[in-house]
Tab-separated table of C-alpha atoms and ligand atoms in Angstrom:
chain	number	residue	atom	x	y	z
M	1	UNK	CA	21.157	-30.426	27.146
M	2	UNK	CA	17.648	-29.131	25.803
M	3	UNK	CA	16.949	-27.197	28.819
M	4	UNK	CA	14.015	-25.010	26.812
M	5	UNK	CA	12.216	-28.119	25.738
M	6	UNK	CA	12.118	-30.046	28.894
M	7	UNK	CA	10.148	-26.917	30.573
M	8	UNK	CA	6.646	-27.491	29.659
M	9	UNK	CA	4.688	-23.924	29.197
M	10	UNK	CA	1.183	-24.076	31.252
M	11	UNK	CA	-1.924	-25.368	30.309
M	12	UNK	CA	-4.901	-23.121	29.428
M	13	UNK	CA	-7.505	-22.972	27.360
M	14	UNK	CA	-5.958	-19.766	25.908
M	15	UNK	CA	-2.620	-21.064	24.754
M	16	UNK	CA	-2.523	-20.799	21.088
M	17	UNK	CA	-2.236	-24.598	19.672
M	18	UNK	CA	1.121	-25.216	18.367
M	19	UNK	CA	-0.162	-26.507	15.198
M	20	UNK	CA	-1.712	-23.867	13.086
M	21	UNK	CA	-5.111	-24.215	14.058
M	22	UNK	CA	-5.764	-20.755	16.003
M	23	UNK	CA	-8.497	-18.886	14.380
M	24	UNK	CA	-8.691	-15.163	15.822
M	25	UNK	CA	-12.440	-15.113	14.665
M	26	UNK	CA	-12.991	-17.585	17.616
M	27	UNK	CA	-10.731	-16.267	19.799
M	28	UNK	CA	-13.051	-14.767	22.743
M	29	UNK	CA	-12.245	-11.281	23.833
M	30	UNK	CA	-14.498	-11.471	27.222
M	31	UNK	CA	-15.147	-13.794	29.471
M	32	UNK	CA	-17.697	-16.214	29.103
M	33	UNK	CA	-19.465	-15.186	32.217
M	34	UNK	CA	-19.452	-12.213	34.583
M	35	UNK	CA	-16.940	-12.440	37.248
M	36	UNK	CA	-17.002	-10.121	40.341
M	37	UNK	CA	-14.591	-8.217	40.102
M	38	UNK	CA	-13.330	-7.748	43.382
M	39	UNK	CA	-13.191	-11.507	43.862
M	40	UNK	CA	-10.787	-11.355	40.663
M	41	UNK	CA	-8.777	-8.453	42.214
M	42	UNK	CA	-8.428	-10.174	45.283
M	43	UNK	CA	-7.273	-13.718	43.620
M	44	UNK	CA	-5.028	-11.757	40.751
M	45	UNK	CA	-3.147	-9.893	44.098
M	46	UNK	CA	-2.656	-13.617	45.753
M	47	UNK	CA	-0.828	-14.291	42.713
M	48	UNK	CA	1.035	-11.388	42.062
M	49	UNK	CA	2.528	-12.521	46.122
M	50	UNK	CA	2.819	-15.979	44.470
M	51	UNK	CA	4.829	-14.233	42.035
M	52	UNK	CA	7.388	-12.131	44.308
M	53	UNK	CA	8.310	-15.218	46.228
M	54	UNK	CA	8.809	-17.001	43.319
M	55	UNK	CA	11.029	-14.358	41.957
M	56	UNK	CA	13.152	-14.575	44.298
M	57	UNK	CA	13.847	-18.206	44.275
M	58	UNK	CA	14.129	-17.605	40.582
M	59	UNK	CA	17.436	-15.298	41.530
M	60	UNK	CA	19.034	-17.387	43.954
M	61	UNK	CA	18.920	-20.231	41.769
M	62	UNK	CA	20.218	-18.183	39.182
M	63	UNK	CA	19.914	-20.772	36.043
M	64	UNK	CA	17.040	-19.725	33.809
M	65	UNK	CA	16.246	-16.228	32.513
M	66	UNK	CA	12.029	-15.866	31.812
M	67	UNK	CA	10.983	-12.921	29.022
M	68	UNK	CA	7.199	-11.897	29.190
M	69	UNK	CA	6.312	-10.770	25.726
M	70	UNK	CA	3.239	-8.720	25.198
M	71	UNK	CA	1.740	-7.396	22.391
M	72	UNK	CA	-2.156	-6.195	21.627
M	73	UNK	CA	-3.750	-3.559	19.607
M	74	UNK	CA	-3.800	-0.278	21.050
M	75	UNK	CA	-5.651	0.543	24.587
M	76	UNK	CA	-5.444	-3.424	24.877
M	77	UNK	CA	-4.165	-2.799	28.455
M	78	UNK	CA	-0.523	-4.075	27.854
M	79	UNK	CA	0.755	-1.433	30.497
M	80	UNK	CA	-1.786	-1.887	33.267
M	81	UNK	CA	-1.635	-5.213	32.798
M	82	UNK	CA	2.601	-5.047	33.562
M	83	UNK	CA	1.782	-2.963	36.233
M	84	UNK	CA	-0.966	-4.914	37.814
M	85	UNK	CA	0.488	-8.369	37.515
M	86	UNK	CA	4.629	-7.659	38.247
M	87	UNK	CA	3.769	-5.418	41.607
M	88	UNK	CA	6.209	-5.767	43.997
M	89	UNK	CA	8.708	-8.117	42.720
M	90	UNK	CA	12.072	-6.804	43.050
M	91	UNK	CA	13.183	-4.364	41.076
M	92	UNK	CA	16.772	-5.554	41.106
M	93	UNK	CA	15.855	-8.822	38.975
M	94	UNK	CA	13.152	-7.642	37.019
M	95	UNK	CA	12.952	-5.569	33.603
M	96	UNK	CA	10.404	-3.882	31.240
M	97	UNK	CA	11.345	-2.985	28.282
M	98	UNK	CA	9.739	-1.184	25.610
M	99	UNK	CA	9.876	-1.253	21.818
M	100	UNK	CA	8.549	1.816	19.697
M	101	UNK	CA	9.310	2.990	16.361
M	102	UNK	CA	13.230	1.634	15.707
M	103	UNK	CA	15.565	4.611	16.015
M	104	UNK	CA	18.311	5.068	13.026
M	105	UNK	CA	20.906	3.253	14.655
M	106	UNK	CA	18.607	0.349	15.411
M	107	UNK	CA	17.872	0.305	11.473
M	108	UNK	CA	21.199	0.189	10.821
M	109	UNK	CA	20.700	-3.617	11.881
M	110	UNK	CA	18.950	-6.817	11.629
M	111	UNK	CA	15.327	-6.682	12.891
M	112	UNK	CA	16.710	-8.926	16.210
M	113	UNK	CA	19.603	-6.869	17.233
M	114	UNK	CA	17.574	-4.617	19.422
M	115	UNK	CA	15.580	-7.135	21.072
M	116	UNK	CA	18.698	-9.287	21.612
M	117	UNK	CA	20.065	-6.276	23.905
M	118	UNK	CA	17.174	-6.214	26.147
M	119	UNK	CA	16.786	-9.575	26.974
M	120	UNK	CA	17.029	-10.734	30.503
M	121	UNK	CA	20.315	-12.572	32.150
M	122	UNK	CA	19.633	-15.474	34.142
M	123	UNK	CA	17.662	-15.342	37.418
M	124	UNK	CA	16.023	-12.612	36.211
M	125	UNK	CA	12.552	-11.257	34.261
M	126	UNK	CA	12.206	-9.484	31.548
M	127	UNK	CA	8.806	-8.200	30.161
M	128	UNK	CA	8.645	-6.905	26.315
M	129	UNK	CA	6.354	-4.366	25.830
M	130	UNK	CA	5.806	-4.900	22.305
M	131	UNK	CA	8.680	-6.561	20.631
M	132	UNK	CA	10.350	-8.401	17.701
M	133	UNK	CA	6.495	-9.144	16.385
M	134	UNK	CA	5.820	-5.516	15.987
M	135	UNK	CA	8.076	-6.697	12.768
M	136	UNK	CA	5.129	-9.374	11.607
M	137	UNK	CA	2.335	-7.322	12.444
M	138	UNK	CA	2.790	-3.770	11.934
M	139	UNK	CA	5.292	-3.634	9.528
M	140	UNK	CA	3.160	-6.355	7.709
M	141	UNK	CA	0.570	-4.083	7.851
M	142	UNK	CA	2.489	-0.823	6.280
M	143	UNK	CA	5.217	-2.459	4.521
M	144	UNK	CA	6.187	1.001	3.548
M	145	UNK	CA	8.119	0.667	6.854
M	146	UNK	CA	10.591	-1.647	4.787
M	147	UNK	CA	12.334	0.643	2.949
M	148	UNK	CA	13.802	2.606	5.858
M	149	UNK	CA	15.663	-0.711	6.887
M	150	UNK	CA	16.947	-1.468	3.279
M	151	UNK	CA	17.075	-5.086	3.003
M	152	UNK	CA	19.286	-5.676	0.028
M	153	UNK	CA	16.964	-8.955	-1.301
M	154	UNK	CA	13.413	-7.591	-0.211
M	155	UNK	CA	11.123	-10.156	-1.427
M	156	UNK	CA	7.187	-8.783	-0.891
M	157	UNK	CA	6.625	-12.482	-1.647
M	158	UNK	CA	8.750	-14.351	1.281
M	159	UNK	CA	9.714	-11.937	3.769
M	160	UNK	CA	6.971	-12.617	6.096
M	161	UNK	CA	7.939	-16.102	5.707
M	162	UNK	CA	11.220	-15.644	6.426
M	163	UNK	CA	10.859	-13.950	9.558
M	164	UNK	CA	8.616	-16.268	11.278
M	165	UNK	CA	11.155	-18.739	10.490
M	166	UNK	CA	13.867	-16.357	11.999
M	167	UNK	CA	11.759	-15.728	14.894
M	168	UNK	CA	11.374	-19.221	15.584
M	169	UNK	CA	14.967	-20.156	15.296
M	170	UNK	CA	15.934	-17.079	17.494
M	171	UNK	CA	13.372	-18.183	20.221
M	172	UNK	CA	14.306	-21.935	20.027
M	173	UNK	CA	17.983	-20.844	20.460
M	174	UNK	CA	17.266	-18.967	23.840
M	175	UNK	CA	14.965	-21.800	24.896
M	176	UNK	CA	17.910	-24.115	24.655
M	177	UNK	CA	20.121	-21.804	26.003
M	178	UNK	CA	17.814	-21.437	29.756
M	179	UNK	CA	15.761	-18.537	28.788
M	180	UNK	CA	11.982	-19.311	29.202
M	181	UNK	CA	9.875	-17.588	26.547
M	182	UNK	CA	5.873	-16.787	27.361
M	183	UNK	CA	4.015	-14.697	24.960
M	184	UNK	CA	0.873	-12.963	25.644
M	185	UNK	CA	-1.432	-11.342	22.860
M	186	UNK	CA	-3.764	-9.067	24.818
M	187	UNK	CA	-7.290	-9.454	22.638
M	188	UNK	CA	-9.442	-6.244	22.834
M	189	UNK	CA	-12.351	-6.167	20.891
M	190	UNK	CA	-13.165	-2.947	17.862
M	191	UNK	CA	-16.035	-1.988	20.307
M	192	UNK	CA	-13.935	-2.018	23.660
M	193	UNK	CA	-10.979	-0.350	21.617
M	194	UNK	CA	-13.431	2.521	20.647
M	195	UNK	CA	-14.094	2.706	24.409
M	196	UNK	CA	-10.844	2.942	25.645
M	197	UNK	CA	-9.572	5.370	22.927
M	198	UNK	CA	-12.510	7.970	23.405
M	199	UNK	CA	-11.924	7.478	26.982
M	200	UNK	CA	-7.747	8.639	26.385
M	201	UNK	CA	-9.685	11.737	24.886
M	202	UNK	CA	-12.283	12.344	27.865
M	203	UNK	CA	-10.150	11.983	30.751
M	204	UNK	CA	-7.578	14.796	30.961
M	205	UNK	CA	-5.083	11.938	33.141
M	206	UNK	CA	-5.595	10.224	30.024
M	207	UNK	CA	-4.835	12.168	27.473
M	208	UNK	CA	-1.193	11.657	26.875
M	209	UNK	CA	-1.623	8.272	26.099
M	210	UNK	CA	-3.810	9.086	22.755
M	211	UNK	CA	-2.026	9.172	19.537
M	212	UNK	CA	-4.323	10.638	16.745
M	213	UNK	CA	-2.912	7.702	14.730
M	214	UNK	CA	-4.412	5.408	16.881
M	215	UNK	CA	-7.850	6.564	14.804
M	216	UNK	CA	-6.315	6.059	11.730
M	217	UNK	CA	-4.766	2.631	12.509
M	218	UNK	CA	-8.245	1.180	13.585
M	219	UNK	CA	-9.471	1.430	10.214
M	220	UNK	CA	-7.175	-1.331	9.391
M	221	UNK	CA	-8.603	-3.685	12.441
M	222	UNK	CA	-9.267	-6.324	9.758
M	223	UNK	CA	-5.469	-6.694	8.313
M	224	UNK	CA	-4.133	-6.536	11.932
M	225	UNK	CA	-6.051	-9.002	13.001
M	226	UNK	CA	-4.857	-11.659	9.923
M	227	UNK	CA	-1.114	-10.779	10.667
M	228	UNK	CA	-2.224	-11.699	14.750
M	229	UNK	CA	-3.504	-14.290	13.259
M	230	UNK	CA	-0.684	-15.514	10.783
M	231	UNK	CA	1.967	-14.365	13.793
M	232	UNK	CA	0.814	-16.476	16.761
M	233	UNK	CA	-0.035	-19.573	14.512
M	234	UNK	CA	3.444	-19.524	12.829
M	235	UNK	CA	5.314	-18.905	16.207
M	236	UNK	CA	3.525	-20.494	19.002
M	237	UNK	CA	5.482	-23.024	20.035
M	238	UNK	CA	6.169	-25.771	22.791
M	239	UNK	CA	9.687	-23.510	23.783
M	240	UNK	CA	7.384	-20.535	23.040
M	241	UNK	CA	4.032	-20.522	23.395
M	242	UNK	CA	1.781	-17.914	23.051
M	243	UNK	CA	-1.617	-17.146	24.766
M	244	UNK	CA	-4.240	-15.325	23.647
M	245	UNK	CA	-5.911	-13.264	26.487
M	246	UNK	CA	-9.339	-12.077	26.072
M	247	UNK	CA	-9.003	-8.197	27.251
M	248	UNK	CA	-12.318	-6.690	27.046
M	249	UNK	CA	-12.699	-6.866	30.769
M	250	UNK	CA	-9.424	-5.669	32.537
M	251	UNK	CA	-9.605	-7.749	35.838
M	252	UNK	CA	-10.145	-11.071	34.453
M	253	UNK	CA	-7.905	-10.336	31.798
M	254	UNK	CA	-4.835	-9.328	34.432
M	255	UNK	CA	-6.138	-12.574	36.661
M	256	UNK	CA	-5.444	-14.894	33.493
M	257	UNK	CA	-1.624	-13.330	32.968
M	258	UNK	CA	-1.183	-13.692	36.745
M	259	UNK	CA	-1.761	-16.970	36.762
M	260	UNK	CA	-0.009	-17.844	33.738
M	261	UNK	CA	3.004	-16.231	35.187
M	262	UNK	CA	2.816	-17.716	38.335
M	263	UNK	CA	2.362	-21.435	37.251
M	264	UNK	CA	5.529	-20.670	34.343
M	265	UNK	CA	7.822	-19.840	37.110
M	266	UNK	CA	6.154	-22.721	39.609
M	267	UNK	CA	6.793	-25.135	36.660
M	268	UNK	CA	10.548	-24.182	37.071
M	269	UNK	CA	10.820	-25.782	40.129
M	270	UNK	CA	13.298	-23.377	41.145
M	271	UNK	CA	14.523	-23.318	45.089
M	272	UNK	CA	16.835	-21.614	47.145
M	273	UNK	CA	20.478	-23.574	46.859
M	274	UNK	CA	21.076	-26.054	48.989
M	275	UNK	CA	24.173	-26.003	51.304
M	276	UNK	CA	26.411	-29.178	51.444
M	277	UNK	CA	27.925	-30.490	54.957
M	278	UNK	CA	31.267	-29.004	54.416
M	279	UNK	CA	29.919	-25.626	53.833
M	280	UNK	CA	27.411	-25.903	56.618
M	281	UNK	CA	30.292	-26.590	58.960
M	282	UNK	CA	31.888	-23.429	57.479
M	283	UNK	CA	29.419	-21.144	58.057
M	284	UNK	CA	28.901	-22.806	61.890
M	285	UNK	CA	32.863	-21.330	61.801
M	286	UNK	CA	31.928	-18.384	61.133
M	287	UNK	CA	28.808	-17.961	63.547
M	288	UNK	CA	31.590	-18.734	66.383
M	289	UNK	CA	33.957	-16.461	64.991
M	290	UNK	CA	31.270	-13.561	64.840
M	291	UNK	CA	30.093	-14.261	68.416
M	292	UNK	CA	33.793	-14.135	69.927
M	293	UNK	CA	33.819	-10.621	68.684
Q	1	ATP	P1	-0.336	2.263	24.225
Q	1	ATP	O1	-0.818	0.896	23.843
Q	1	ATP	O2	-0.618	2.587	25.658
Q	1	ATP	O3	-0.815	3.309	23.271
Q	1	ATP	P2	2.119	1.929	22.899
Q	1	ATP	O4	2.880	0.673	23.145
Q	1	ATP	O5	1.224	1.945	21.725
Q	1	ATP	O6	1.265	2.266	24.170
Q	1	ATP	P3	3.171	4.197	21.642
Q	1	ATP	O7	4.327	5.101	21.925
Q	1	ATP	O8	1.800	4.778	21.548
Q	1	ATP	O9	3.174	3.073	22.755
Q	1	ATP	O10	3.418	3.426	20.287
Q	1	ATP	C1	4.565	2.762	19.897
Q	1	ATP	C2	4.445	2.588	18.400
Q	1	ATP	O11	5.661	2.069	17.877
Q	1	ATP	C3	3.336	1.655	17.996
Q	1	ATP	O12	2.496	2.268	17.057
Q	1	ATP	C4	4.087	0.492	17.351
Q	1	ATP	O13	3.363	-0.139	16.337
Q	1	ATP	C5	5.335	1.184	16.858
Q	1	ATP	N1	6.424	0.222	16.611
Q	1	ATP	C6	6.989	-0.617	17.481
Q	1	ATP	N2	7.916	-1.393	16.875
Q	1	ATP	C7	7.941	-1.018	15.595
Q	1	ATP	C8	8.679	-1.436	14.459
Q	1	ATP	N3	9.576	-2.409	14.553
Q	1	ATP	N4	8.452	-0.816	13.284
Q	1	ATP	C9	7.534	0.163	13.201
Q	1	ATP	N5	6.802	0.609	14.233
Q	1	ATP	C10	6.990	0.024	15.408
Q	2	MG	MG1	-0.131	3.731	21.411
């Protein structure tokens, strides 16, 4: 059974083509017009109900697991956007987790082994802030972060190879195995980055969210943006695809996750179970029982 490829990830202009063709140079980080933005609020929180109802059916019928990924440059709105989209959905089947700078013990393994503990059981959600492609982008980008995980055949020359191939293989695996895989890539522009980071500075609420190597990090825009590049055209696939979000304006850009989310877990077609006669008879036993009491 190839449960993963009969699902059939949304259409959208912003899903990344699953053959190679994605060119981050094109890729729009705003909208092509203005939108009101209270009209977007309003039809990003119809959604987000969409969302919780669907949830639910999602845990009664208890078959497929989904995992959100999301990645994006700094201040590319990755948390908001979680917050924003996911509101109200029941905490009991529903996960966010987060991936920062691996600890020793996650070093002491394979780059998949601490992704593989976080990922969500069936009839559940899991969202990945950041994630296994923090491997392909910024490690690509400092591969000085290599030699803490002391890969006994480093090859400079194939290792990014390699691990698009591993990614693949890994996601395929779940997809076959009834865990639906959506990737977002949150696309901020340099200028709207600058915004948001002097903003982290200017607002004392904000100010625990800026990392002073957040400045240093942007003067490398240009190489993050090739391994985005490289990343989403290697791994977006028909079991996985990704979609790349423009981000520069925060309620459009939470409207277009909303509604990818809603229409992934629509697509599932997921109900609440069915009864058969002989249980329906059972449970008219038991209303009878309960009233004699
Ligand atoms: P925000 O976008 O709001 O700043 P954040 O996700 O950046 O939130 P931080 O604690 O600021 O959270 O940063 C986490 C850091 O961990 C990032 O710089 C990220 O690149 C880094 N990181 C995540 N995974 C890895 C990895 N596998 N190897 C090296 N660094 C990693
Ligand atoms: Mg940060």
């Amino acid at each position: 059974m190839t449960v993963g490829r009969k699902w059939r990830a949304p259409q959208s202009d912003l899903r990344v083509a699953f053959d190679g063709s994605f060119r981050i140079d094109a890729a729009p980080t705003a909208p092509s017009s203005e939108a009101d933005k209270v009209a977007l609020e309003a039809a990003r929180k119809e959604r987000t109900q969409e969302i919780y109802e669907l949830q639910r059916k999602l845990y009664a019928d208890n078959r497929y697991a989904v995992l959100f990924v999301f990645q994006a440059m700094d201040a590319g709105g990755k948390d908001g956007t979680i917050r924003n989209v996911f509101t109200g959905v029941n905490p009991a089947g529903f996960q966010v987790s987060s991936f920062k700078a691996p600890s020793d013990e996650e070093l002491d393994h394979d780059f998949l082994w601490r992704v593989a503990q976080q990922l969500p059981e069936r009839g559940r959600i899991g969202v990945f802030n950041r994630s296994h492609y923090e491997e392909v982008l910024v490690v690509r980008v400092h591969p000085e972060f290599l030699e803490g995980q002391r890969l006994p055949n480093l090859d400079l020359e194939t290792i990014w190879s390699e691990r698009f191939e591993s990614i693949r293989n890994f996601e395929r695996h779940l997809a076959e195995n009834g865990t639906i895989i959506v990737k977002f890539f949150l696309n901020v522009s340099f200028q709207e980055q600058k915004k948001r980071l002097l903003r982290r500075i200017d607002k004392p609420s904000r100010n625990w969210k800026f990392n002073t190597d957040d400045v240093k990090e942007r003067e490398r825009w240009p190489d993050y943006m090739r391994a985005f590049e490289d990343a989403l055209n290697e791994t977006s696939r028909p079991w996985a695809p990704w979609y790349a979000i423009p981000a520069d304006d925060k309620p459009y850009m939470r409207l277009q996750v909303a509604r990818i989310v809603q229409e992934t877990l629509e697509g599932l077609g997921v109900g609440f179970p069915k009864i058969d006669d002989t249980a329906r008879r059972a449970l008219a036993k038991c209303r009878e029982a309960l009233e004699r009491q």
